Short mmCIF file of C-alpha atoms in Angstrom, two decimals:
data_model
loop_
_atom_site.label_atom_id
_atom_site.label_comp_id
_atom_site.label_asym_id
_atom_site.label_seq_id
_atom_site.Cartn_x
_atom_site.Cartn_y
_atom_site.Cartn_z
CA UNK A 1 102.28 80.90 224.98
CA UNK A 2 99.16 82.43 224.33
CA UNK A 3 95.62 81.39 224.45
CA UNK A 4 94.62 80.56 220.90
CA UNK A 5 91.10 82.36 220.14
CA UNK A 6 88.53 81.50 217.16
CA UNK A 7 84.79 82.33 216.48
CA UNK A 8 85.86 84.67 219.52
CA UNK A 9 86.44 81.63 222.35
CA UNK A 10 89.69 80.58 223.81
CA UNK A 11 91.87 77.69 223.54
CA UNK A 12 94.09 77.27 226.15
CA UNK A 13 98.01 76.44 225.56
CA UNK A 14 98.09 72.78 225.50
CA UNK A 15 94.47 71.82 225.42
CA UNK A 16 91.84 71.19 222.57
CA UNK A 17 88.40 72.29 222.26
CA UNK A 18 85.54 71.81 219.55
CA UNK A 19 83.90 75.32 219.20
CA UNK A 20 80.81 76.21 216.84
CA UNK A 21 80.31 79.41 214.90
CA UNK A 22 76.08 80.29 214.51
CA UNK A 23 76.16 80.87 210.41
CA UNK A 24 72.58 81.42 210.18
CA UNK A 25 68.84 79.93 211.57
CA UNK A 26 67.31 76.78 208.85
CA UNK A 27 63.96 76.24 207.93
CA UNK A 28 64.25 72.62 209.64
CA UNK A 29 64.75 74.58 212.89
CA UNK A 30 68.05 74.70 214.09
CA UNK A 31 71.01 76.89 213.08
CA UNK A 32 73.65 76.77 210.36
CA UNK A 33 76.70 76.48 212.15
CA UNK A 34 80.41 75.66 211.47
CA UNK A 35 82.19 73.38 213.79
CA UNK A 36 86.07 73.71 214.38
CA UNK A 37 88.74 71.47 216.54
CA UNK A 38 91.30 73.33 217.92
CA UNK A 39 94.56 71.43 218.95
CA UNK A 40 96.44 74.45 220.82
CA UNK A 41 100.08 73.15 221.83
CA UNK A 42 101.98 74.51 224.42
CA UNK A 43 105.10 75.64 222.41
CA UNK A 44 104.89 78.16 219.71
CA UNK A 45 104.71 77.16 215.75
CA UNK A 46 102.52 76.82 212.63
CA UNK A 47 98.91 77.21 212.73
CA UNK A 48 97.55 74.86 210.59
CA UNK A 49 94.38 74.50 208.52
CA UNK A 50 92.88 71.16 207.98
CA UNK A 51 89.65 71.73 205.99
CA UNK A 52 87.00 69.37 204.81
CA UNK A 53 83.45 68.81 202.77
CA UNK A 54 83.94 72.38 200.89
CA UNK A 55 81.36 70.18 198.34
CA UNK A 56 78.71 68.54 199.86
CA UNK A 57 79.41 64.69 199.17
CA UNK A 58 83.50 64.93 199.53
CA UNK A 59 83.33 63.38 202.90
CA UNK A 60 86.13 60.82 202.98
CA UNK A 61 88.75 63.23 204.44
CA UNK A 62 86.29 64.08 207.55
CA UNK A 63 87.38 60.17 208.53
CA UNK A 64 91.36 60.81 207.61
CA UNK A 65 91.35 64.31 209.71
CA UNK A 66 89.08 62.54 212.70
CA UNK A 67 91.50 59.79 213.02
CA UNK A 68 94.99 62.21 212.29
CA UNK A 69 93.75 64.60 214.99
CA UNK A 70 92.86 61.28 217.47
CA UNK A 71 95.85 61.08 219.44
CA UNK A 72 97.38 64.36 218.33
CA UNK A 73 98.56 65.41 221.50
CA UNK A 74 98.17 68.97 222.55
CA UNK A 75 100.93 69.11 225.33
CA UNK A 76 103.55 67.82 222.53
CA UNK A 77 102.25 70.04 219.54
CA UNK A 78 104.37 72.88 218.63
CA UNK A 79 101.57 75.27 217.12
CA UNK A 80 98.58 74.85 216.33
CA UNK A 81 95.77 72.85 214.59
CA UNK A 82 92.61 74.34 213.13
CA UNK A 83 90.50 71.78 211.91
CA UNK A 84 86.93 72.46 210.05
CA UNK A 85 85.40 69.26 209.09
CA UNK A 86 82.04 69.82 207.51
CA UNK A 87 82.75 73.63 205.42
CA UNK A 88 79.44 73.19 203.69
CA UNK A 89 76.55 71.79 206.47
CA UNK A 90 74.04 72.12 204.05
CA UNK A 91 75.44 70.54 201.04
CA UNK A 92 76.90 68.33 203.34
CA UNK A 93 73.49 67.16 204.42
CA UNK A 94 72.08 67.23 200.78
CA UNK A 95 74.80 64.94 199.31
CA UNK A 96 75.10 67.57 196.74
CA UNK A 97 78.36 69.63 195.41
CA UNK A 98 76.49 72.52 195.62
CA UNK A 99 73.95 73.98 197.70
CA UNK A 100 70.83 73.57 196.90
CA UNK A 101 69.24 77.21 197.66
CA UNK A 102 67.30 79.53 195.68
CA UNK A 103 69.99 81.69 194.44
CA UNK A 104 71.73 78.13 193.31
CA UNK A 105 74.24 80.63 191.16
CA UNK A 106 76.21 81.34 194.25
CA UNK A 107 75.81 77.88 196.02
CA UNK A 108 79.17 76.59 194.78
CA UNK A 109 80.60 77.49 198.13
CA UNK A 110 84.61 77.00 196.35
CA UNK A 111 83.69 79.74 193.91
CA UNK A 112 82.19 82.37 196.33
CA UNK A 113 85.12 83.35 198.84
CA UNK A 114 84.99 85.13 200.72
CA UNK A 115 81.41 86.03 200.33
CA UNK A 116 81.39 89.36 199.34
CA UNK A 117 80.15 90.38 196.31
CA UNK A 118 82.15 93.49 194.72
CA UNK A 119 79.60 94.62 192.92
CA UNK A 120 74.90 93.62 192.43
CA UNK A 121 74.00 91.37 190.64
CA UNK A 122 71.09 93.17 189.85
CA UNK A 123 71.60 96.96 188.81
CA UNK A 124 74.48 99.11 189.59
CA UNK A 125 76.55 100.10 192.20
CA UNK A 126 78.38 98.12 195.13
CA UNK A 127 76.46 94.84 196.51
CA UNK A 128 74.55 95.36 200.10
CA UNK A 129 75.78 93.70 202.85
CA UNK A 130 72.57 91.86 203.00
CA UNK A 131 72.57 90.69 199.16
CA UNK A 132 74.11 87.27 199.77
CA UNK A 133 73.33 84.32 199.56
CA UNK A 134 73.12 81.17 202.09
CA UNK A 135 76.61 79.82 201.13
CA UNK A 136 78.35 83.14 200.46
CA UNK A 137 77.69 83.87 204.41
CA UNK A 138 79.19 80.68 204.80
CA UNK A 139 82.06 81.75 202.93
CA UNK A 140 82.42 85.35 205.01
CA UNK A 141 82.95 83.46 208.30
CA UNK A 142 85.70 81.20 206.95
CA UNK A 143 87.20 83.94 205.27
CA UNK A 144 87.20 86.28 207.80
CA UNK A 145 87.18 84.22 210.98
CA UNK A 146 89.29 80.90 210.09
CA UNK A 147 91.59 81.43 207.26
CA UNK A 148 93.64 84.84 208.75
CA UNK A 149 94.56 82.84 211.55
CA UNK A 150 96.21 79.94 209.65
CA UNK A 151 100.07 79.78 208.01
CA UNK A 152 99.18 76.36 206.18
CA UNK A 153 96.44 75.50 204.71
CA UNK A 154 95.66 71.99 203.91
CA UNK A 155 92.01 72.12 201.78
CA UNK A 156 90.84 68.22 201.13
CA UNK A 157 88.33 67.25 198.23
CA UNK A 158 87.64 63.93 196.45
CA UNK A 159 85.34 65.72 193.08
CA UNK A 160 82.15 64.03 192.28
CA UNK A 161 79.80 61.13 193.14
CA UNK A 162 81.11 58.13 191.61
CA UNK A 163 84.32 59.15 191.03
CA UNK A 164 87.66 58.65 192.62
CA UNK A 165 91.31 60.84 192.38
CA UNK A 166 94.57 61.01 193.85
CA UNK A 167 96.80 64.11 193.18
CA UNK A 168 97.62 67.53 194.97
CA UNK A 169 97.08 70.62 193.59
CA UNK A 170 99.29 73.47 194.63
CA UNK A 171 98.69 76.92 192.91
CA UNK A 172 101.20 78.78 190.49
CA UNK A 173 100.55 82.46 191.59
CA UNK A 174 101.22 84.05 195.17
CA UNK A 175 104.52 84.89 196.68
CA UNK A 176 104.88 81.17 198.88
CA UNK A 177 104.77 78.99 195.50
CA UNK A 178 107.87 77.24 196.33
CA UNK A 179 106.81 76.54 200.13
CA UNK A 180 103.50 75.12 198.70
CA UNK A 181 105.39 72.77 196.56
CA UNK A 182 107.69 71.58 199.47
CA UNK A 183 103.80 71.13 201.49
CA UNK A 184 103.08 68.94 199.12
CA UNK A 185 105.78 66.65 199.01
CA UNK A 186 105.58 66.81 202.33
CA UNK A 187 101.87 65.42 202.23
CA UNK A 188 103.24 62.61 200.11
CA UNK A 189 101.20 61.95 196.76
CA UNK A 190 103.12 61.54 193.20
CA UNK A 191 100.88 63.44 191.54
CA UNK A 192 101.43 67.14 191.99
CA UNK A 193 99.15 69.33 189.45
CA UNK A 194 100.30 73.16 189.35
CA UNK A 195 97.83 75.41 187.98
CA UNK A 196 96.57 79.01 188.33
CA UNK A 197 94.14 78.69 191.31
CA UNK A 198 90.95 80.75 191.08
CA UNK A 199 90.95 83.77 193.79
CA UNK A 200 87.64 82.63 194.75
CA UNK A 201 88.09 79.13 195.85
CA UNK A 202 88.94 78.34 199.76
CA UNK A 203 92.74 77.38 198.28
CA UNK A 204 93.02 80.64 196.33
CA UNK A 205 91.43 83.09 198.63
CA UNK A 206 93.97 81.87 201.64
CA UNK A 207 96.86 82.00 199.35
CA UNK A 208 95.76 85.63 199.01
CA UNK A 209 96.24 86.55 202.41
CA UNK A 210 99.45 84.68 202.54
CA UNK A 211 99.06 80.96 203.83
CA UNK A 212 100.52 78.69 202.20
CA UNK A 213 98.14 76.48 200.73
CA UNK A 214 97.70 73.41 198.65
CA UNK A 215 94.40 71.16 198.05
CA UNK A 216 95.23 67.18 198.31
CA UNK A 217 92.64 65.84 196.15
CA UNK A 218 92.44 61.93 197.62
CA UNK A 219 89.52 59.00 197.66
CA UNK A 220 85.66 59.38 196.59
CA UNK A 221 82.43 58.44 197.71
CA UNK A 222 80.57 54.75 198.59
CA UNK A 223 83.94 53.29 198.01
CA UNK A 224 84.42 49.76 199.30
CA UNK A 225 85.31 49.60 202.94
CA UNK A 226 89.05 48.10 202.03
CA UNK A 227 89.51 51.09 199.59
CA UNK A 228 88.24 53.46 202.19
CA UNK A 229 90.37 52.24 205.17
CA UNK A 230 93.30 52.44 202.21
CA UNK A 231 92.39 56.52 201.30
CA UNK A 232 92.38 57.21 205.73
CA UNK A 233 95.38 55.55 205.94
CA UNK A 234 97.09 57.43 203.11
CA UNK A 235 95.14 61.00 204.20
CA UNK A 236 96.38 60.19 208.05
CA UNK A 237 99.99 59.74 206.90
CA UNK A 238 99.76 62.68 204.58
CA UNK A 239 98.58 64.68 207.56
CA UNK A 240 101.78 63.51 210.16
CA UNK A 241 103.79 64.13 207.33
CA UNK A 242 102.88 67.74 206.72
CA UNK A 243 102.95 68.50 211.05
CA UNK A 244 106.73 66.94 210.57
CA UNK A 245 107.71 69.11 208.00
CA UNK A 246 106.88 71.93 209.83
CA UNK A 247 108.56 70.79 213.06
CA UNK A 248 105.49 70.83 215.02
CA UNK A 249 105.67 67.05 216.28
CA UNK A 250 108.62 65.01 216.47
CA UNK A 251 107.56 62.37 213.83
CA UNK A 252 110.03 60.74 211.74
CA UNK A 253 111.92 62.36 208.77
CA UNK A 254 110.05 62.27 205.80
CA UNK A 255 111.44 59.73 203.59
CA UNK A 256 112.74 60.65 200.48
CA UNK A 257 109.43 60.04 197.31
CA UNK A 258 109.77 60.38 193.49
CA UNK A 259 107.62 63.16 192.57
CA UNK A 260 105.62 64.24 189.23
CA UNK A 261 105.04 67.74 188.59
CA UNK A 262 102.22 68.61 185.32
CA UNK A 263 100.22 71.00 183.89
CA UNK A 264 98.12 69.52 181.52
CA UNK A 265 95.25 67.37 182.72
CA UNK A 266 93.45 65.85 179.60
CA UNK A 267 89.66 65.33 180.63
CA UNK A 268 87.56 62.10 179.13
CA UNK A 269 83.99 62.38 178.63
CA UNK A 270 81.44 60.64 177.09
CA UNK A 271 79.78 62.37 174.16
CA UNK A 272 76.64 60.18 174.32
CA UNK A 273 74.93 58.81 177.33
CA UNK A 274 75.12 55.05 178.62
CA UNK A 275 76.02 52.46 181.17
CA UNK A 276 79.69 53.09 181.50
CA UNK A 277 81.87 50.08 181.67
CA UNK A 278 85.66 51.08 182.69
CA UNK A 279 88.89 49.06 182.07
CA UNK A 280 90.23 51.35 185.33
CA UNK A 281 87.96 52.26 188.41
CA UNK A 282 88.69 54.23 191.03
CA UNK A 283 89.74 51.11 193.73
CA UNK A 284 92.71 50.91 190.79
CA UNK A 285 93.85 54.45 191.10
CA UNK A 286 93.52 54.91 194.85
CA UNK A 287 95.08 51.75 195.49
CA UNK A 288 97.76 51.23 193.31
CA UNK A 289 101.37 51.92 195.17
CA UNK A 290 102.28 54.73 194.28
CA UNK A 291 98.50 55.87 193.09
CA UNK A 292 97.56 56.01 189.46
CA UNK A 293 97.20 53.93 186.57
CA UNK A 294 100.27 53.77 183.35
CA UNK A 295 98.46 54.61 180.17
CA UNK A 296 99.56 55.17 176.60
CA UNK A 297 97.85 57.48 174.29
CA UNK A 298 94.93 55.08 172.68
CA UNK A 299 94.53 52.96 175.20
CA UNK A 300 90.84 51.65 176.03
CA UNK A 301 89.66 53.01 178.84
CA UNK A 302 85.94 52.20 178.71
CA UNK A 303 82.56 51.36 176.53
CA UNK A 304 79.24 52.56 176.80
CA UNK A 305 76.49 50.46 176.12
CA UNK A 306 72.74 51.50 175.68
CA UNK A 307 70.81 50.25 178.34
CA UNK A 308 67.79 49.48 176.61
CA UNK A 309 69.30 47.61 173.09
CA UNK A 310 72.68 46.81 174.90
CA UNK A 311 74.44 48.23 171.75
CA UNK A 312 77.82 49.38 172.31
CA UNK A 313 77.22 53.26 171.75
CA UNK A 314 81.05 55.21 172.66
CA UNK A 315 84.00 53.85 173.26
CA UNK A 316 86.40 56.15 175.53
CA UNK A 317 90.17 55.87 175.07
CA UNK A 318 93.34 57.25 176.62
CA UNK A 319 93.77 60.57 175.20
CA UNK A 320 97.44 61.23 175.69
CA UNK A 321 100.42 58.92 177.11
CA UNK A 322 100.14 59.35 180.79
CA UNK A 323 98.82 58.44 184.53
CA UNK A 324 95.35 58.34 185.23
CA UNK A 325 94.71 60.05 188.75
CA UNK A 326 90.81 60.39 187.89
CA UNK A 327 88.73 57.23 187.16
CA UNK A 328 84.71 56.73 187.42
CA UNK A 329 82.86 53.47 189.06
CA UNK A 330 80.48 51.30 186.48
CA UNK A 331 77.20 52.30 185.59
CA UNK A 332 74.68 54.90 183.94
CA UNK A 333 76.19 58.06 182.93
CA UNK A 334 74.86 61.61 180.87
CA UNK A 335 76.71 62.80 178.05
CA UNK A 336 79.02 65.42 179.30
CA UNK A 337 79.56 62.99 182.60
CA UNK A 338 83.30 63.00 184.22
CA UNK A 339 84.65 59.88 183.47
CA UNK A 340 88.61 60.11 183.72
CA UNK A 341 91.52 62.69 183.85
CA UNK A 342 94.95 62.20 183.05
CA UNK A 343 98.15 63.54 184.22
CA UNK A 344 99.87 64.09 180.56
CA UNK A 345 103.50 62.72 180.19
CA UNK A 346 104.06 65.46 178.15
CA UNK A 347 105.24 68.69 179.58
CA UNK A 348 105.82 66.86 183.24
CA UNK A 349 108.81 66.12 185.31
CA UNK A 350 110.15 63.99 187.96
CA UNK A 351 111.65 65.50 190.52
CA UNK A 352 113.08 63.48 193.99
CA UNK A 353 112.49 65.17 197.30
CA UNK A 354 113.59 65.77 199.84
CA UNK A 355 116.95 66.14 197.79
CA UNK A 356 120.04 64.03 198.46
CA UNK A 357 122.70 65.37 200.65
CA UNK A 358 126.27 64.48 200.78
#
């Protein structure tokens, strides 16, 4: 077995090591760098990618892969673990999806792998090598340095502030579709939403070079501390689940789960702005067993009153029969605001996996 190298330093078989990658210098002083645990096992197997905080304030699953990788032991592991918990330092530190730099265009760090720009911006011809911005050099090292050395990809997000979801995304395009989909049954949530993934997100650009990747979308921010400890636990098992599946620990079969496959994701919003009071929040999706929340096309699913006249202003209603897997907490809200996604009945399917054997 081989020593495992990354950012150019060596892991040795059946160690673990937290290395840092220099990104760039700050204003505040100190450098932009990316952090990475490395769990190198002594036996050959899967290298896989556990990757965090892509958006700034998605910072639930640093807990889930702090406590997964705890007592991961190194001298059992067959493989590999490659573990990036903070993707975006700076919007980490800003609380903010996106980075807040000048050229805030390209500071959507899951639209700008791998941070090269084909062609300007501004004028003609190819892009220099210099004509990046903050997050897009980000993006380079990940794409370059990280992803190429993974063969599963696991890339965690929890979508806005105030907000909470539960469902896995796994992409519809790529030549390891089928292995994704098994990935994510093997994570464990119901909800599995296929779509077209954009090349130039962290999940699309590694599917490009041949991992097999899928983005578990699980918890949200200032959640209470029971629904928290809930998400970890479910993020934790997802994570032992996945290192079964691909035989590098001896954990437990994976039990057999009833799972939904869909396509169409209906989106509520309000159309004026308010103080949003929901019939679901997101403590009911997360922690409902399995996740999600039964609706039927019509169904209330919140009212908007004006905060100054305390007028009921919108009401916002279940647009299709269905689960809801996105849900928003109480309080003021823009027009245009994410409020709740469902996972349309229509068009779905169950499916049971692993399948039965006789």
């Amino acid at each position: 077995m081989e020593p495992f190298v990354l950012f150019g330093q060596a892991v040795a078989p059946g160690s673990r090591a937290v290395l840092r990658r220099s990104v760039a210098s700050l204003l505040v002083g100190g450098p932009l760098a990316l952090v990475a645990h490395v769990v190198h096992g002594r036996s050959p197997g899967p290298v896989l990618g556990l990757v965090c905080g892509v958006h700034g304030p998605e910072h639930l699953p640093v807990w889930g892969v702090r406590e997964a990788l705890r007592d991961l032991s190194p001298e059992e592991l067959r493989g590999t673990v490659v573990a990036v918990p903070v993707a975006n330092p700076v919007a980490f530190a800003q609380g903010s999806r996106v980075t807040l730099e000048d050229d805030v265009d390209f500071g959507n760090l899951n639209r700008v792998f791998p941070g090269r720009r084909a062609h300007a911006v501004f004028g003609a011809g190819p892009s220099e090598p210099s004509d990046r911005s903050l997050t897009e050099r980000v993006a380079e090292v990940l794409a370059e340095e990280a992803l190429p050395h993974l063969t599963h990809l696991l890339d965690f997000h929890t979508h806005f502030h105030g907000v909470g979801l539960a469902k896995t995304i796994v992409g519809t395009d790529g030549g390891s579709v089928a292995a994704a989909v098994e990935l994510a049954y093997a994570f464990g949530l119901p909800l599995v939403q296929r779509e077209s993934v954009r090349p130039h997100t962290c999940t699309g650009y590694a599917t490009s070079l041949g991992v097999v990747a899928i983005a578990p979308e699980f918890g949200g921010d200032q959640l209470p501390l029971a629904a928290a400890r809930r998400c970890v636990e479910v993020l934790v098992r997802g994570i032992r689940r996945v290192m079964a599946h691909l035989g590098m620990t001896d954990g437990p079969p994976v039990e057999p789960g009833r799972f939904c496959l869909f396509s169409h994701v209906p989106h509520v919003r309000p159309n004026a702005a308010g103080y949003l009071v929901p019939r679901i929040d997101p403590v009911d999706v997360l922690c409902a067993d399995p996740p999600g929340v039964w609706v039927r096309a019509g169904d209330l699913l919140a009212e908007l009153f004006d905060p100054y006249t305390f007028e009921v202003v919108e009401t916002l209603r279940a647009p299709a029969d269905g689960l809801v897997y996105m849900a928003r907490r109480p309080g003021p809200v823009e027009a245009g605001a994410h409020a709740f996604a469902v996972a349309a009945e229509e068009g779905s399917r169950w499916v049971f996996w692993p399948p039965k054997t006789t």
